[in-house]
């Protein structure tokens, strides 16, 4: 091995001419690095406590001579005096860890007495918001590739520092080629429990689901996108629960305002426009065991209940139709909640539900809101208060 152009006592790096790569005795097992443009950079590396295995030798090394700035150190960059950084930085593009090397890596999940804070169990820990394209099943047996936003969590017992977090995403990816439905998620949570050795697990996949919808009278068609999610969890006793959630956007015309407008016209000949506004219902349901429910089923319930979904394609005949439709189906926010309730309660596939509605009033600078739950013991409660997420 040829030595560096500097004196061998200064520089431990040597060039292996056969391989054309530089090696250091301080980095045994390394595959070496490309030829450096500046040998002094490697000298600094020798002094680095981050890179060297030989701490004693590091302590014996003199610090770079700094005189112009009072001996102030620069750790990562050459300073104004031209002194080399204390720590050298380089990325070895050729290094490939073998199995023995990987086995030697520290693993926080194997540590003891490392828990910070109260040594108690954690109900949910995991990853939120990782994205990937997934194929979603449609009720017509097609597969629709959509952007999926995934949150996966598991429980963690006391005494354990942390979960094997990367397994949340890796386990999910093992099913990435499957056509997803709610039942796929029921399998994912069981995978999580097995792969992360946890007592309980849950996963939620949020997506935006397109459906071609027809205009009211012109016959034009356009895509309506529905924000929705599928969610599954497995409890400690092995019970699996499955949920579907939908955000449904509709128009709400105020019945009180409609009455007052007619009164003005009738009594004083005054033309008046009742207020109406874009509104959103967030419908979350728990699906009964051994049944299946698609997001399209919830969309159908919402359309049936509320009638006045916002439109995609609108020509004048459609706009007139929409005005008539809103006149036919005026609704308070209380009406909206009860109308959806009426639909959901009649579907035997739906075990439990919660509905939160927000009418973003054009009469007020604030919103009218309502929340209703079926009232199943131990099930959903009407404790929704995240109304700002209902803005549309
Ligand atoms: N538990 C935990 N891990 C975190 C957190 N933030 C980042 N991670 C990283 O997630 C990685 C752990 O994933 P693991 O699944 O244990 O990775 P691994 O040990 O290489 O792989 P396997 O043992 O095969 O699962 C580590 O690099 C952690 O630093 C955190 O807040 N908690």
mmCIF file of C-alpha atoms and ligand atoms in Angstrom:
data_model
loop_
_atom_site.group_PDB
_atom_site.id
_atom_site.type_symbol
_atom_site.label_atom_id
_atom_site.label_comp_id
_atom_site.label_asym_id
_atom_site.label_seq_id
_atom_site.Cartn_x
_atom_site.Cartn_y
_atom_site.Cartn_z
ATOM 1 C CA UNK A 1 0.000 0.000 0.000
ATOM 2 C CA UNK A 2 1.484 3.361 -0.977
ATOM 3 C CA UNK A 3 1.381 5.984 1.727
ATOM 4 C CA UNK A 4 -0.098 9.430 1.509
ATOM 5 C CA UNK A 5 1.928 12.171 -0.080
ATOM 6 C CA UNK A 6 2.344 13.589 3.425
ATOM 7 C CA UNK A 7 4.763 11.988 5.840
ATOM 8 C CA UNK A 8 3.443 8.634 7.009
ATOM 9 C CA UNK A 9 3.652 9.752 10.643
ATOM 10 C CA UNK A 10 1.234 12.573 9.893
ATOM 11 C CA UNK A 11 -1.261 10.708 7.840
ATOM 12 C CA UNK A 12 -2.539 7.209 8.540
ATOM 13 C CA UNK A 13 -4.328 6.965 5.232
ATOM 14 C CA UNK A 14 -2.837 4.873 2.480
ATOM 15 C CA UNK A 15 -3.719 4.232 -1.124
ATOM 16 C CA UNK A 16 -4.391 0.647 -2.165
ATOM 17 C CA UNK A 17 -3.220 0.857 -5.739
ATOM 18 C CA UNK A 18 -4.885 -2.399 -6.819
ATOM 19 C CA UNK A 19 -8.293 -1.157 -5.681
ATOM 20 C CA UNK A 20 -7.577 2.486 -6.328
ATOM 21 C CA UNK A 21 -9.093 3.384 -2.901
ATOM 22 C CA UNK A 22 -7.848 4.971 0.321
ATOM 23 C CA UNK A 23 -7.885 3.063 3.637
ATOM 24 C CA UNK A 24 -7.270 3.979 7.262
ATOM 25 C CA UNK A 25 -6.109 1.702 10.090
ATOM 26 C CA UNK A 26 -8.517 3.658 12.295
ATOM 27 C CA UNK A 27 -11.453 2.339 10.296
ATOM 28 C CA UNK A 28 -10.957 -1.433 10.178
ATOM 29 C CA UNK A 29 -13.424 -3.213 7.941
ATOM 30 C CA UNK A 30 -14.113 -0.088 5.918
ATOM 31 C CA UNK A 31 -14.284 -0.443 2.170
ATOM 32 C CA UNK A 32 -12.176 2.688 1.851
ATOM 33 C CA UNK A 33 -12.981 5.973 0.203
ATOM 34 C CA UNK A 34 -12.376 7.644 -3.154
ATOM 35 C CA UNK A 35 -9.098 9.424 -3.650
ATOM 36 C CA UNK A 36 -9.264 12.656 -1.656
ATOM 37 C CA UNK A 37 -8.683 15.965 -3.311
ATOM 38 C CA UNK A 38 -7.118 17.294 -0.137
ATOM 39 C CA UNK A 39 -5.158 14.943 2.053
ATOM 40 C CA UNK A 40 -5.309 17.322 4.998
ATOM 41 C CA UNK A 41 -9.069 16.724 5.136
ATOM 42 C CA UNK A 42 -8.296 13.108 5.958
ATOM 43 C CA UNK A 43 -5.876 14.137 8.627
ATOM 44 C CA UNK A 44 -8.682 15.923 10.365
ATOM 45 C CA UNK A 45 -10.756 12.769 10.093
ATOM 46 C CA UNK A 46 -8.101 10.871 11.990
ATOM 47 C CA UNK A 47 -8.633 13.326 14.812
ATOM 48 C CA UNK A 48 -12.368 12.896 14.755
ATOM 49 C CA UNK A 49 -13.895 11.125 17.753
ATOM 50 C CA UNK A 50 -16.853 10.344 15.485
ATOM 51 C CA UNK A 51 -14.909 8.354 12.966
ATOM 52 C CA UNK A 52 -11.967 6.834 14.762
ATOM 53 C CA UNK A 53 -12.024 3.697 16.873
ATOM 54 C CA UNK A 54 -8.853 4.731 18.703
ATOM 55 C CA UNK A 55 -9.860 7.220 21.374
ATOM 56 C CA UNK A 56 -6.504 7.278 23.106
ATOM 57 C CA UNK A 57 -4.770 8.304 19.965
ATOM 58 C CA UNK A 58 -7.304 11.063 19.466
ATOM 59 C CA UNK A 59 -6.624 12.523 22.909
ATOM 60 C CA UNK A 60 -2.922 12.530 22.195
ATOM 61 C CA UNK A 61 -3.322 14.482 18.989
ATOM 62 C CA UNK A 62 -2.601 18.217 19.110
ATOM 63 C CA UNK A 63 -5.452 20.544 18.173
ATOM 64 C CA UNK A 64 -4.980 22.479 14.946
ATOM 65 C CA UNK A 65 -2.853 25.572 15.485
ATOM 66 C CA UNK A 66 -5.095 28.632 15.613
ATOM 67 C CA UNK A 67 -3.572 31.990 16.341
ATOM 68 C CA UNK A 68 -5.315 34.708 14.360
ATOM 69 C CA UNK A 69 -8.709 34.367 16.022
ATOM 70 C CA UNK A 70 -7.667 33.554 19.527
ATOM 71 C CA UNK A 71 -7.796 29.805 19.122
ATOM 72 C CA UNK A 72 -11.544 29.660 18.534
ATOM 73 C CA UNK A 73 -12.460 26.266 17.130
ATOM 74 C CA UNK A 74 -14.518 25.469 14.054
ATOM 75 C CA UNK A 75 -15.833 21.949 14.127
ATOM 76 C CA UNK A 76 -17.206 21.307 10.677
ATOM 77 C CA UNK A 77 -15.630 23.976 8.467
ATOM 78 C CA UNK A 78 -12.178 25.406 7.856
ATOM 79 C CA UNK A 79 -11.972 28.664 9.810
ATOM 80 C CA UNK A 80 -10.745 32.087 8.766
ATOM 81 C CA UNK A 81 -7.202 31.208 9.785
ATOM 82 C CA UNK A 82 -7.198 28.282 7.418
ATOM 83 C CA UNK A 83 -7.254 25.760 10.269
ATOM 84 C CA UNK A 84 -8.808 22.439 9.357
ATOM 85 C CA UNK A 85 -12.157 21.492 10.955
ATOM 86 C CA UNK A 86 -11.968 19.419 14.129
ATOM 87 C CA UNK A 87 -14.393 16.887 12.623
ATOM 88 C CA UNK A 88 -14.116 15.805 9.051
ATOM 89 C CA UNK A 89 -17.245 14.989 7.065
ATOM 90 C CA UNK A 90 -17.603 12.623 4.211
ATOM 91 C CA UNK A 91 -20.137 10.110 2.983
ATOM 92 C CA UNK A 92 -18.769 6.765 1.904
ATOM 93 C CA UNK A 93 -20.840 5.859 -1.136
ATOM 94 C CA UNK A 94 -19.268 2.423 -1.363
ATOM 95 C CA UNK A 95 -19.874 1.169 2.171
ATOM 96 C CA UNK A 96 -22.215 -1.802 2.278
ATOM 97 C CA UNK A 97 -22.981 -3.177 5.760
ATOM 98 C CA UNK A 98 -22.818 -6.959 5.975
ATOM 99 C CA UNK A 99 -24.992 -9.020 8.322
ATOM 100 C CA UNK A 100 -22.433 -8.962 11.122
ATOM 101 C CA UNK A 101 -22.143 -5.194 10.893
ATOM 102 C CA UNK A 102 -25.940 -4.798 10.944
ATOM 103 C CA UNK A 103 -26.193 -7.107 13.946
ATOM 104 C CA UNK A 104 -23.686 -4.924 15.770
ATOM 105 C CA UNK A 105 -25.847 -1.770 15.439
ATOM 106 C CA UNK A 106 -27.271 -0.535 18.748
ATOM 107 C CA UNK A 107 -30.985 -1.224 19.160
ATOM 108 C CA UNK A 108 -32.960 0.987 21.517
ATOM 109 C CA UNK A 109 -35.641 -1.648 21.902
ATOM 110 C CA UNK A 110 -33.043 -3.850 23.654
ATOM 111 C CA UNK A 111 -32.068 -1.277 26.247
ATOM 112 C CA UNK A 112 -33.126 -1.429 29.896
ATOM 113 C CA UNK A 113 -33.766 1.378 32.368
ATOM 114 C CA UNK A 114 -33.953 3.754 29.414
ATOM 115 C CA UNK A 115 -37.595 4.850 29.717
ATOM 116 C CA UNK A 116 -37.962 8.590 30.282
ATOM 117 C CA UNK A 117 -40.780 9.876 32.439
ATOM 118 C CA UNK A 118 -43.463 7.679 33.965
ATOM 119 C CA UNK A 119 -42.834 3.999 33.287
ATOM 120 C CA UNK A 120 -46.354 3.279 32.083
ATOM 121 C CA UNK A 121 -47.957 1.673 29.056
ATOM 122 C CA UNK A 122 -48.738 3.841 26.003
ATOM 123 C CA UNK A 123 -52.054 3.248 24.237
ATOM 124 C CA UNK A 124 -50.930 4.368 20.787
ATOM 125 C CA UNK A 125 -47.508 4.992 19.274
ATOM 126 C CA UNK A 126 -46.618 4.819 15.603
ATOM 127 C CA UNK A 127 -46.404 6.790 12.383
ATOM 128 C CA UNK A 128 -48.874 9.319 11.008
ATOM 129 C CA UNK A 129 -49.215 10.613 7.490
ATOM 130 C CA UNK A 130 -47.096 8.348 5.326
ATOM 131 C CA UNK A 131 -48.297 8.356 1.749
ATOM 132 C CA UNK A 132 -48.318 5.811 -1.023
ATOM 133 C CA UNK A 133 -50.438 5.027 -4.056
ATOM 134 C CA UNK A 134 -52.937 2.268 -3.273
ATOM 135 C CA UNK A 135 -55.453 0.417 -5.353
ATOM 136 C CA UNK A 136 -58.919 0.800 -3.847
ATOM 137 C CA UNK A 137 -61.733 -1.581 -4.675
ATOM 138 C CA UNK A 138 -64.874 -0.038 -6.131
ATOM 139 C CA UNK A 139 -68.273 -1.685 -5.660
ATOM 140 C CA UNK A 140 -68.136 -2.517 -9.379
ATOM 141 C CA UNK A 141 -65.060 -4.679 -8.918
ATOM 142 C CA UNK A 142 -62.608 -2.180 -10.395
ATOM 143 C CA UNK A 143 -59.373 -1.060 -8.775
ATOM 144 C CA UNK A 144 -58.876 2.690 -8.460
ATOM 145 C CA UNK A 145 -55.322 3.869 -7.732
ATOM 146 C CA UNK A 146 -55.435 6.799 -5.289
ATOM 147 C CA UNK A 147 -53.039 8.614 -2.975
ATOM 148 C CA UNK A 148 -53.411 7.025 0.468
ATOM 149 C CA UNK A 149 -52.395 8.814 3.677
ATOM 150 C CA UNK A 150 -51.784 6.260 6.384
ATOM 151 C CA UNK A 151 -51.602 6.425 10.159
ATOM 152 C CA UNK A 152 -50.620 3.231 11.950
ATOM 153 C CA UNK A 153 -50.185 2.828 15.691
ATOM 154 C CA UNK A 154 -49.722 0.065 18.237
ATOM 155 C CA UNK A 155 -49.768 -0.115 22.024
ATOM 156 C CA UNK A 156 -46.519 -0.273 23.993
ATOM 157 C CA UNK A 157 -46.122 -1.893 27.377
ATOM 158 C CA UNK A 158 -44.386 -0.298 30.360
ATOM 159 C CA UNK A 159 -40.634 -1.010 30.698
ATOM 160 C CA UNK A 160 -40.137 -0.913 26.929
ATOM 161 C CA UNK A 161 -38.310 2.115 25.542
ATOM 162 C CA UNK A 162 -39.997 2.190 22.172
ATOM 163 C CA UNK A 163 -41.517 0.267 19.306
ATOM 164 C CA UNK A 164 -39.752 -0.938 16.154
ATOM 165 C CA UNK A 165 -41.159 2.081 14.389
ATOM 166 C CA UNK A 166 -40.028 1.282 10.866
ATOM 167 C CA UNK A 167 -42.147 -1.870 10.944
ATOM 168 C CA UNK A 168 -45.338 0.237 10.888
ATOM 169 C CA UNK A 169 -44.588 1.345 7.352
ATOM 170 C CA UNK A 170 -42.753 -1.820 6.256
ATOM 171 C CA UNK A 171 -45.558 -4.100 7.368
ATOM 172 C CA UNK A 172 -48.070 -1.924 5.540
ATOM 173 C CA UNK A 173 -45.952 -1.995 2.392
ATOM 174 C CA UNK A 174 -46.029 -5.786 2.315
ATOM 175 C CA UNK A 175 -49.661 -5.426 1.160
ATOM 176 C CA UNK A 176 -49.163 -2.491 -1.184
ATOM 177 C CA UNK A 177 -49.999 -4.507 -4.300
ATOM 178 C CA UNK A 178 -53.351 -5.708 -2.918
ATOM 179 C CA UNK A 179 -56.652 -4.126 -3.859
ATOM 180 C CA UNK A 180 -57.651 -2.374 -0.640
ATOM 181 C CA UNK A 181 -60.960 -2.519 1.146
ATOM 182 C CA UNK A 182 -61.929 -2.206 4.785
ATOM 183 C CA UNK A 183 -61.178 -5.892 5.225
ATOM 184 C CA UNK A 184 -57.576 -5.413 4.074
ATOM 185 C CA UNK A 185 -57.106 -3.054 7.007
ATOM 186 C CA UNK A 186 -58.542 -5.625 9.388
ATOM 187 C CA UNK A 187 -55.660 -7.858 8.257
ATOM 188 C CA UNK A 188 -53.088 -5.056 8.554
ATOM 189 C CA UNK A 189 -53.842 -4.520 12.250
ATOM 190 C CA UNK A 190 -53.322 -8.202 12.917
ATOM 191 C CA UNK A 191 -50.009 -7.972 11.023
ATOM 192 C CA UNK A 192 -49.067 -5.025 13.245
ATOM 193 C CA UNK A 193 -49.851 -6.923 16.407
ATOM 194 C CA UNK A 194 -47.694 -9.813 15.234
ATOM 195 C CA UNK A 195 -44.780 -7.831 13.741
ATOM 196 C CA UNK A 196 -44.524 -5.303 16.570
ATOM 197 C CA UNK A 197 -45.373 -7.728 19.339
ATOM 198 C CA UNK A 198 -48.103 -5.392 20.629
ATOM 199 C CA UNK A 199 -51.349 -6.000 22.468
ATOM 200 C CA UNK A 200 -53.479 -3.690 20.330
ATOM 201 C CA UNK A 201 -53.095 -1.877 17.009
ATOM 202 C CA UNK A 202 -54.963 0.457 14.708
ATOM 203 C CA UNK A 203 -54.582 1.773 11.181
ATOM 204 C CA UNK A 204 -56.378 4.500 9.272
ATOM 205 C CA UNK A 205 -56.118 5.140 5.539
ATOM 206 C CA UNK A 206 -57.421 8.484 4.321
ATOM 207 C CA UNK A 207 -58.002 9.169 0.646
ATOM 208 C CA UNK A 208 -59.892 11.323 -1.789
ATOM 209 C CA UNK A 209 -62.347 9.221 -3.777
ATOM 210 C CA UNK A 210 -63.585 10.397 -7.200
ATOM 211 C CA UNK A 211 -67.062 9.675 -8.547
ATOM 212 C CA UNK A 212 -68.515 10.808 -11.827
ATOM 213 C CA UNK A 213 -71.709 12.741 -11.112
ATOM 214 C CA UNK A 214 -74.363 14.100 -13.466
ATOM 215 C CA UNK A 215 -75.546 17.676 -13.604
ATOM 216 C CA UNK A 216 -79.165 18.148 -12.514
ATOM 217 C CA UNK A 217 -80.730 18.854 -15.919
ATOM 218 C CA UNK A 218 -78.133 19.393 -18.667
ATOM 219 C CA UNK A 219 -76.812 15.842 -18.677
ATOM 220 C CA UNK A 220 -73.192 17.020 -18.284
ATOM 221 C CA UNK A 221 -70.913 14.963 -16.085
ATOM 222 C CA UNK A 222 -67.972 15.822 -13.833
ATOM 223 C CA UNK A 223 -65.882 14.319 -11.063
ATOM 224 C CA UNK A 224 -66.857 14.914 -7.460
ATOM 225 C CA UNK A 225 -64.093 14.069 -4.954
ATOM 226 C CA UNK A 226 -65.060 12.725 -1.536
ATOM 227 C CA UNK A 227 -62.687 12.850 1.449
ATOM 228 C CA UNK A 228 -62.990 9.578 3.251
ATOM 229 C CA UNK A 229 -61.154 7.010 5.296
ATOM 230 C CA UNK A 230 -61.154 3.369 6.246
ATOM 231 C CA UNK A 231 -59.977 2.450 9.720
ATOM 232 C CA UNK A 232 -59.513 -0.799 11.611
ATOM 233 C CA UNK A 233 -58.336 -1.656 15.090
ATOM 234 C CA UNK A 234 -57.655 -4.801 17.019
ATOM 235 C CA UNK A 235 -58.221 -4.701 20.766
ATOM 236 C CA UNK A 236 -56.255 -6.570 23.412
ATOM 237 C CA UNK A 237 -58.832 -9.371 23.497
ATOM 238 C CA UNK A 238 -58.512 -9.819 19.738
ATOM 239 C CA UNK A 239 -61.766 -8.058 18.818
ATOM 240 C CA UNK A 240 -61.534 -6.323 15.465
ATOM 241 C CA UNK A 241 -63.502 -3.145 14.843
ATOM 242 C CA UNK A 242 -63.847 -1.381 11.478
ATOM 243 C CA UNK A 243 -64.850 2.188 10.666
ATOM 244 C CA UNK A 244 -65.681 4.230 7.578
ATOM 245 C CA UNK A 245 -65.676 8.022 7.572
ATOM 246 C CA UNK A 246 -66.953 10.448 4.940
ATOM 247 C CA UNK A 247 -66.963 14.211 4.525
ATOM 248 C CA UNK A 248 -70.018 15.172 2.492
ATOM 249 C CA UNK A 249 -70.352 18.722 1.182
ATOM 250 C CA UNK A 250 -73.797 20.141 0.530
ATOM 251 C CA UNK A 251 -75.742 23.368 0.350
ATOM 252 C CA UNK A 252 -78.039 24.383 3.195
ATOM 253 C CA UNK A 253 -80.745 26.980 2.656
ATOM 254 C CA UNK A 254 -82.148 28.354 5.900
ATOM 255 C CA UNK A 255 -85.876 27.571 6.380
ATOM 256 C CA UNK A 256 -86.342 30.563 8.671
ATOM 257 C CA UNK A 257 -84.776 32.926 6.170
ATOM 258 C CA UNK A 258 -86.897 31.385 3.380
ATOM 259 C CA UNK A 259 -90.071 32.059 5.411
ATOM 260 C CA UNK A 260 -89.032 35.649 6.133
ATOM 261 C CA UNK A 261 -88.213 36.296 2.486
ATOM 262 C CA UNK A 262 -91.670 35.094 1.453
ATOM 263 C CA UNK A 263 -93.237 37.245 4.154
ATOM 264 C CA UNK A 264 -91.445 40.320 2.806
ATOM 265 C CA UNK A 265 -92.623 39.571 -0.728
ATOM 266 C CA UNK A 266 -96.186 38.838 0.349
ATOM 267 C CA UNK A 267 -96.664 41.760 2.716
ATOM 268 C CA UNK A 268 -94.569 44.489 1.132
ATOM 269 C CA UNK A 269 -93.651 43.277 -2.349
ATOM 270 C CA UNK A 270 -89.990 43.281 -1.288
ATOM 271 C CA UNK A 271 -87.661 40.966 -3.190
ATOM 272 C CA UNK A 272 -85.484 39.032 -0.740
ATOM 273 C CA UNK A 273 -82.963 36.205 -0.980
ATOM 274 C CA UNK A 274 -82.858 33.715 1.889
ATOM 275 C CA UNK A 275 -79.378 32.858 3.046
ATOM 276 C CA UNK A 276 -77.831 29.535 2.126
ATOM 277 C CA UNK A 277 -74.302 28.238 2.481
ATOM 278 C CA UNK A 278 -71.792 25.547 1.737
ATOM 279 C CA UNK A 279 -71.999 22.975 4.507
ATOM 280 C CA UNK A 280 -70.288 19.775 5.524
ATOM 281 C CA UNK A 281 -71.395 16.619 7.296
ATOM 282 C CA UNK A 282 -68.708 14.343 8.724
ATOM 283 C CA UNK A 283 -70.197 10.894 9.004
ATOM 284 C CA UNK A 284 -68.293 8.241 10.932
ATOM 285 C CA UNK A 285 -69.731 4.756 11.228
ATOM 286 C CA UNK A 286 -68.685 1.516 12.833
ATOM 287 C CA UNK A 287 -69.381 -1.402 10.531
ATOM 288 C CA UNK A 288 -71.173 -4.425 11.982
ATOM 289 C CA UNK A 289 -69.104 -7.654 12.204
ATOM 290 C CA UNK A 290 -69.299 -9.967 9.189
ATOM 291 C CA UNK A 291 -70.676 -7.267 6.926
ATOM 292 C CA UNK A 292 -68.931 -4.938 4.538
ATOM 293 C CA UNK A 293 -69.489 -1.297 3.781
ATOM 294 C CA UNK A 294 -67.926 0.777 1.015
ATOM 295 C CA UNK A 295 -67.362 4.522 1.081
ATOM 296 C CA UNK A 296 -69.828 4.717 -1.816
ATOM 297 C CA UNK A 297 -72.514 3.290 0.485
ATOM 298 C CA UNK A 298 -72.033 6.219 2.868
ATOM 299 C CA UNK A 299 -72.048 8.671 -0.041
ATOM 300 C CA UNK A 300 -75.353 7.184 -1.137
ATOM 301 C CA UNK A 301 -76.788 7.610 2.386
ATOM 302 C CA UNK A 302 -75.615 11.222 2.541
ATOM 303 C CA UNK A 303 -77.092 12.073 -0.857
ATOM 304 C CA UNK A 304 -80.364 10.444 0.072
ATOM 305 C CA UNK A 305 -80.530 12.283 3.398
ATOM 306 C CA UNK A 306 -79.377 15.767 2.456
ATOM 307 C CA UNK A 307 -80.412 16.026 -1.231
ATOM 308 C CA UNK A 308 -78.565 19.282 -1.937
ATOM 309 C CA UNK A 309 -75.023 18.105 -2.705
ATOM 310 C CA UNK A 310 -72.815 20.781 -4.269
ATOM 311 C CA UNK A 311 -72.582 20.517 -8.041
ATOM 312 C CA UNK A 312 -69.663 19.927 -10.400
ATOM 313 C CA UNK A 313 -70.974 20.799 -13.897
ATOM 314 C CA UNK A 314 -73.491 23.632 -14.012
ATOM 315 C CA UNK A 315 -75.199 25.230 -17.017
ATOM 316 C CA UNK A 316 -78.060 27.698 -16.546
ATOM 317 C CA UNK A 317 -80.696 24.993 -16.511
ATOM 318 C CA UNK A 318 -78.676 23.225 -13.798
ATOM 319 C CA UNK A 319 -78.327 26.370 -11.737
ATOM 320 C CA UNK A 320 -82.062 26.952 -11.885
ATOM 321 C CA UNK A 321 -82.637 23.341 -10.871
ATOM 322 C CA UNK A 322 -80.265 23.761 -7.917
ATOM 323 C CA UNK A 323 -82.199 26.844 -6.746
ATOM 324 C CA UNK A 324 -85.421 24.824 -6.890
ATOM 325 C CA UNK A 325 -83.749 21.868 -5.147
ATOM 326 C CA UNK A 326 -82.600 24.083 -2.280
ATOM 327 C CA UNK A 327 -86.121 25.513 -2.055
ATOM 328 C CA UNK A 328 -87.527 22.000 -1.797
ATOM 329 C CA UNK A 329 -85.009 20.892 0.839
ATOM 330 C CA UNK A 330 -84.402 23.852 3.144
ATOM 331 C CA UNK A 331 -82.682 22.740 6.330
ATOM 332 C CA UNK A 332 -81.372 23.921 9.672
ATOM 333 C CA UNK A 333 -78.214 22.297 10.937
ATOM 334 C CA UNK A 334 -80.447 20.316 13.325
ATOM 335 C CA UNK A 335 -82.381 18.997 10.343
ATOM 336 C CA UNK A 336 -79.186 17.911 8.639
ATOM 337 C CA UNK A 337 -78.094 15.817 11.636
ATOM 338 C CA UNK A 338 -81.518 14.156 11.968
ATOM 339 C CA UNK A 339 -81.840 13.500 8.244
ATOM 340 C CA UNK A 340 -78.517 11.641 8.197
ATOM 341 C CA UNK A 341 -79.446 9.813 11.409
ATOM 342 C CA UNK A 342 -82.647 8.608 9.760
ATOM 343 C CA UNK A 343 -80.676 7.055 6.893
ATOM 344 C CA UNK A 344 -77.924 5.451 8.950
ATOM 345 C CA UNK A 345 -80.163 3.919 11.597
ATOM 346 C CA UNK A 346 -82.011 2.001 8.894
ATOM 347 C CA UNK A 347 -78.889 0.278 7.550
ATOM 348 C CA UNK A 348 -78.239 -3.032 9.377
ATOM 349 C CA UNK A 349 -74.583 -2.975 8.257
ATOM 350 C CA UNK A 350 -74.015 0.084 10.456
ATOM 351 C CA UNK A 351 -73.464 -0.783 14.102
ATOM 352 C CA UNK A 352 -72.886 2.704 15.418
ATOM 353 C CA UNK A 353 -72.386 6.219 14.071
ATOM 354 C CA UNK A 354 -71.545 9.803 14.815
ATOM 355 C CA UNK A 355 -72.530 12.722 12.578
ATOM 356 C CA UNK A 356 -71.108 16.237 12.871
ATOM 357 C CA UNK A 357 -72.510 18.999 10.665
ATOM 358 C CA UNK A 358 -71.308 22.518 10.075
ATOM 359 C CA UNK A 359 -73.249 25.174 8.162
ATOM 360 C CA UNK A 360 -70.833 27.969 7.295
ATOM 361 C CA UNK A 361 -73.478 30.634 7.589
ATOM 362 C CA UNK A 362 -73.622 33.518 5.160
ATOM 363 C CA UNK A 363 -75.964 35.225 7.654
ATOM 364 C CA UNK A 364 -73.325 35.137 10.404
ATOM 365 C CA UNK A 365 -69.577 35.392 10.742
ATOM 366 C CA UNK A 366 -69.698 32.141 12.643
ATOM 367 C CA UNK A 367 -70.904 28.629 11.858
ATOM 368 C CA UNK A 368 -73.987 26.707 12.955
ATOM 369 C CA UNK A 369 -73.002 23.199 14.083
ATOM 370 C CA UNK A 370 -74.612 20.012 15.333
ATOM 371 C CA UNK A 371 -73.425 16.584 16.496
ATOM 372 C CA UNK A 372 -75.486 13.461 16.886
ATOM 373 C CA UNK A 373 -74.541 9.889 17.862
ATOM 374 C CA UNK A 374 -76.577 6.727 17.820
ATOM 375 C CA UNK A 375 -76.013 6.180 21.513
ATOM 376 C CA UNK A 376 -74.712 2.598 21.578
ATOM 377 C CA UNK A 377 -73.403 1.742 25.092
ATOM 378 C CA UNK A 378 -69.597 1.977 24.970
ATOM 379 C CA UNK A 379 -69.781 3.299 21.409
ATOM 380 C CA UNK A 380 -69.520 6.735 19.857
ATOM 381 C CA UNK A 381 -70.542 9.718 21.901
ATOM 382 C CA UNK A 382 -71.432 13.154 20.613
ATOM 383 C CA UNK A 383 -68.112 14.483 21.868
ATOM 384 C CA UNK A 384 -66.950 15.910 18.538
ATOM 385 C CA UNK A 385 -65.685 19.486 18.873
ATOM 386 C CA UNK A 386 -63.156 19.769 16.066
ATOM 387 C CA UNK A 387 -65.461 21.982 13.999
ATOM 388 C CA UNK A 388 -62.669 23.920 12.308
ATOM 389 C CA UNK A 389 -61.844 20.750 10.340
ATOM 390 C CA UNK A 390 -65.322 20.931 8.800
ATOM 391 C CA UNK A 391 -64.589 24.130 6.876
ATOM 392 C CA UNK A 392 -65.131 23.705 3.176
HETATM 393 N N1 LIG B 1 -39.399 3.897 18.617
HETATM 394 C C1 LIG B 1 -39.083 5.032 17.972
HETATM 395 N N2 LIG B 1 -38.291 4.974 16.853
HETATM 396 C C2 LIG B 1 -38.030 6.142 16.219
HETATM 397 C C3 LIG B 1 -38.577 7.367 16.651
HETATM 398 N N3 LIG B 1 -38.169 8.323 15.792
HETATM 399 C C4 LIG B 1 -37.403 7.711 14.866
HETATM 400 N N4 LIG B 1 -37.304 6.392 15.118
HETATM 401 C C5 LIG B 1 -36.467 5.471 14.348
HETATM 402 O O1 LIG B 1 -37.067 4.281 13.861
HETATM 403 C C6 LIG B 1 -36.049 3.310 13.707
HETATM 404 C C7 LIG B 1 -36.416 2.043 14.392
HETATM 405 O O2 LIG B 1 -37.062 1.191 13.533
HETATM 406 P P1 LIG B 1 -36.868 -0.358 13.698
HETATM 407 O O3 LIG B 1 -38.074 -1.006 13.152
HETATM 408 O O4 LIG B 1 -36.507 -0.682 15.105
HETATM 409 O O5 LIG B 1 -35.634 -0.589 12.753
HETATM 410 P P2 LIG B 1 -34.662 -1.799 12.718
HETATM 411 O O6 LIG B 1 -34.334 -2.189 14.105
HETATM 412 O O7 LIG B 1 -33.563 -1.436 11.816
HETATM 413 O O8 LIG B 1 -35.478 -2.908 11.971
HETATM 414 P P3 LIG B 1 -36.186 -4.203 12.535
HETATM 415 O O9 LIG B 1 -35.621 -4.563 13.862
HETATM 416 O O10 LIG B 1 -35.954 -5.210 11.489
HETATM 417 O O11 LIG B 1 -37.639 -3.815 12.649
HETATM 418 C C8 LIG B 1 -34.824 3.811 14.396
HETATM 419 O O12 LIG B 1 -33.912 4.284 13.427
HETATM 420 C C9 LIG B 1 -35.364 4.940 15.227
HETATM 421 O O13 LIG B 1 -34.446 5.947 15.493
HETATM 422 C C10 LIG B 1 -39.369 7.403 17.832
HETATM 423 O O14 LIG B 1 -39.871 8.445 18.300
HETATM 424 N N5 LIG B 1 -39.596 6.208 18.448
#
